[in-house]
XYZ file of C-alpha atoms in Angstrom:
196
model
C 0.000 0.000 0.000
C 2.351 2.613 -1.246
C 2.285 5.600 1.114
C -1.297 6.702 0.542
C -0.606 7.384 -3.155
C -3.849 5.859 -4.430
C -6.888 8.111 -4.257
C -7.764 10.942 -1.959
C -6.351 11.099 1.528
C -8.786 13.796 2.556
C -11.879 11.669 1.992
C -14.911 13.227 3.656
C -15.436 11.655 7.064
C -19.226 11.372 6.777
C -18.919 9.315 3.598
C -16.650 6.767 5.265
C -18.134 6.834 8.767
C -19.199 3.166 8.567
C -15.470 2.322 8.281
C -14.624 4.196 11.476
C -13.756 1.794 14.295
C -13.972 3.362 17.761
C -11.344 1.163 19.440
C -11.396 3.007 22.769
C -14.510 1.117 23.942
C -13.277 -2.299 22.768
C -12.028 -4.875 25.239
C -8.553 -6.364 24.914
C -8.635 -9.257 22.433
C -9.944 -9.959 18.912
C -12.903 -8.237 17.290
C -14.370 -9.134 13.872
C -15.792 -6.685 11.328
C -17.319 -7.447 7.939
C -17.972 -5.097 5.029
C -19.700 -5.545 1.667
C -18.021 -3.381 -0.955
C -19.748 -2.114 -4.103
C -19.031 0.710 -6.576
C -20.460 3.342 -4.218
C -17.412 2.725 -2.003
C -14.979 3.499 -4.859
C -16.921 6.609 -5.885
C -15.938 8.182 -2.550
C -12.305 7.882 -3.717
C -13.202 9.162 -7.215
C -12.144 5.798 -8.649
C -14.193 4.615 -11.641
C -12.206 1.676 -13.072
C -14.843 -0.969 -12.325
C -18.205 -1.275 -14.108
C -19.426 -3.141 -11.058
C -17.934 -4.664 -7.904
C -18.995 -7.194 -5.316
C -16.354 -7.739 -2.646
C -16.529 -9.032 0.903
C -13.954 -7.624 3.323
C -13.195 -9.226 6.683
C -11.244 -7.308 9.298
C -9.892 -8.776 12.517
C -8.853 -6.141 15.014
C -6.768 -7.359 17.921
C -6.491 -4.876 20.765
C -3.353 -5.319 22.844
C -2.078 -3.304 25.787
C 0.241 -1.001 23.805
C -0.861 -1.436 20.186
C -3.633 -2.532 17.833
C -3.150 -5.148 15.137
C -5.459 -5.232 12.103
C -5.659 -8.077 9.581
C -7.634 -7.364 6.402
C -8.844 -10.008 3.934
C -10.953 -9.545 0.828
C -12.515 -11.780 -1.816
C -14.964 -11.056 -4.618
C -15.295 -9.854 -8.205
C -14.867 -6.640 -10.147
C -16.437 -6.196 -13.567
C -13.855 -4.836 -16.005
C -13.197 -4.693 -19.757
C -10.835 -7.276 -21.262
C -7.562 -5.698 -22.466
C -7.588 -7.780 -25.663
C -11.246 -7.762 -26.733
C -12.842 -4.968 -24.662
C -15.495 -7.522 -23.579
C -16.753 -6.932 -20.038
C -16.337 -9.773 -17.530
C -16.282 -10.498 -13.792
C -12.683 -10.743 -12.635
C -12.177 -12.704 -9.379
C -9.889 -10.949 -6.909
C -8.624 -11.675 -3.411
C -5.922 -10.477 -1.062
C -4.906 -9.597 2.461
C -2.820 -7.148 4.415
C -1.704 -6.444 7.955
C -1.545 -3.128 9.761
C -0.037 -2.281 13.142
C -1.399 0.787 14.931
C 0.812 2.421 17.557
C 0.485 5.685 19.455
C 2.923 8.575 19.289
C 3.275 12.357 19.373
C 1.925 12.939 15.864
C -0.085 11.205 13.134
C 2.139 9.303 10.666
C 1.134 6.918 7.891
C 4.351 6.953 5.835
C 4.937 3.263 6.464
C 2.415 1.059 4.652
C 2.328 -1.498 7.484
C 2.459 0.868 10.442
C 0.125 3.691 11.414
C 1.041 6.092 14.199
C -1.955 7.771 15.842
C -1.585 10.688 18.273
C -2.077 9.854 21.977
C -5.704 10.388 22.910
C -7.044 9.285 19.523
C -10.038 6.981 20.007
C -10.982 5.765 16.516
C -9.472 4.655 13.205
C -10.815 5.080 9.662
C -9.917 1.901 7.765
C -11.552 2.892 4.428
C -8.269 4.023 2.811
C -6.614 0.694 3.665
C -9.542 -1.307 2.273
C -9.486 0.803 -0.888
C -5.764 0.368 -1.517
C -5.773 -3.350 -0.689
C -8.534 -4.020 -3.257
C -7.197 -1.771 -6.031
C -3.682 -3.198 -5.722
C -5.003 -6.781 -5.915
C -6.421 -6.245 -9.416
C -3.942 -7.538 -12.032
C -2.525 -5.017 -14.509
C -3.480 -7.271 -17.456
C -7.179 -8.089 -17.463
C -7.811 -11.019 -19.787
C -11.248 -12.598 -20.274
C -11.188 -16.273 -19.088
C -12.964 -17.239 -22.338
C -9.781 -16.435 -24.269
C -7.825 -19.148 -22.456
C -10.475 -21.868 -22.722
C -11.637 -20.857 -26.222
C -15.247 -20.223 -25.191
C -15.172 -16.508 -26.065
C -16.030 -15.750 -29.696
C -15.714 -12.116 -30.781
C -14.857 -10.275 -33.994
C -11.614 -8.975 -32.470
C -10.495 -12.506 -31.522
C -11.341 -13.902 -34.976
C -9.180 -11.199 -36.579
C -6.346 -11.922 -34.126
C -6.461 -15.655 -34.941
C -6.410 -14.950 -38.699
C -3.329 -12.788 -38.275
C -1.484 -15.375 -36.154
C -2.307 -18.155 -38.667
C -0.853 -16.017 -41.493
C 2.268 -15.345 -39.412
C 2.830 -19.011 -38.571
C 2.440 -20.008 -42.257
C 5.322 -17.697 -43.156
C 7.648 -19.252 -40.586
C 8.221 -22.741 -42.115
C 9.560 -21.150 -45.357
C 11.999 -19.069 -43.335
C 13.034 -22.177 -41.365
C 13.845 -24.144 -44.547
C 15.949 -21.238 -45.835
C 17.860 -21.257 -42.553
C 18.494 -24.991 -42.863
C 19.961 -24.566 -46.391
C 22.579 -22.201 -44.985
C 23.686 -24.629 -42.240
C 27.414 -25.280 -42.051
C 28.111 -28.789 -43.536
C 30.115 -29.665 -40.384
C 26.849 -29.612 -38.422
C 25.459 -32.333 -40.711
C 28.394 -34.592 -39.824
C 27.772 -33.910 -36.130
C 24.088 -34.744 -36.552
C 25.053 -38.031 -38.261
C 27.323 -38.959 -35.362
C 24.450 -38.409 -32.953
C 21.927 -40.400 -35.007
C 24.371 -43.259 -35.741
C 24.383 -44.136 -32.046
């Protein structure tokens, strides 16, 4: 989660208030939180890469005497356009991350795995961490699964296949030309190997 570089840091508090965890009233030990993420969540961050999204996020907050440990996990789908065909499809995504929250003199979130909150702080907004974890789990190349298994039939794919067939037909001619120019000493070496 590279130093809060993705999206807005100054996200309006009221829009992310359901992701505010008031840890001051929590007992020592583990506490479980669950969130259902859709496109309305990403709109808060002005992020519009997904046509649709359906992601479940689980957060385990462990309150210890001097620090708080958060473990985030997510699993679901985002609907995106295929990079090769522009066909829309549901891309499965999943991931996890860990965050340690300590207390110090001033707020500091420079380290992606450590958050320093000022003494006296009583709650934590985890929306930015959820946002970054999900966005960074989406692969850079988004390829429709139908391309791999051959079930996707589109005009763009048909054209691509025609072009690759033409290319591969050219290759054998080039190969035979290469073989004609082979040093005759190689032939003798080949014979030695096949005579065995």
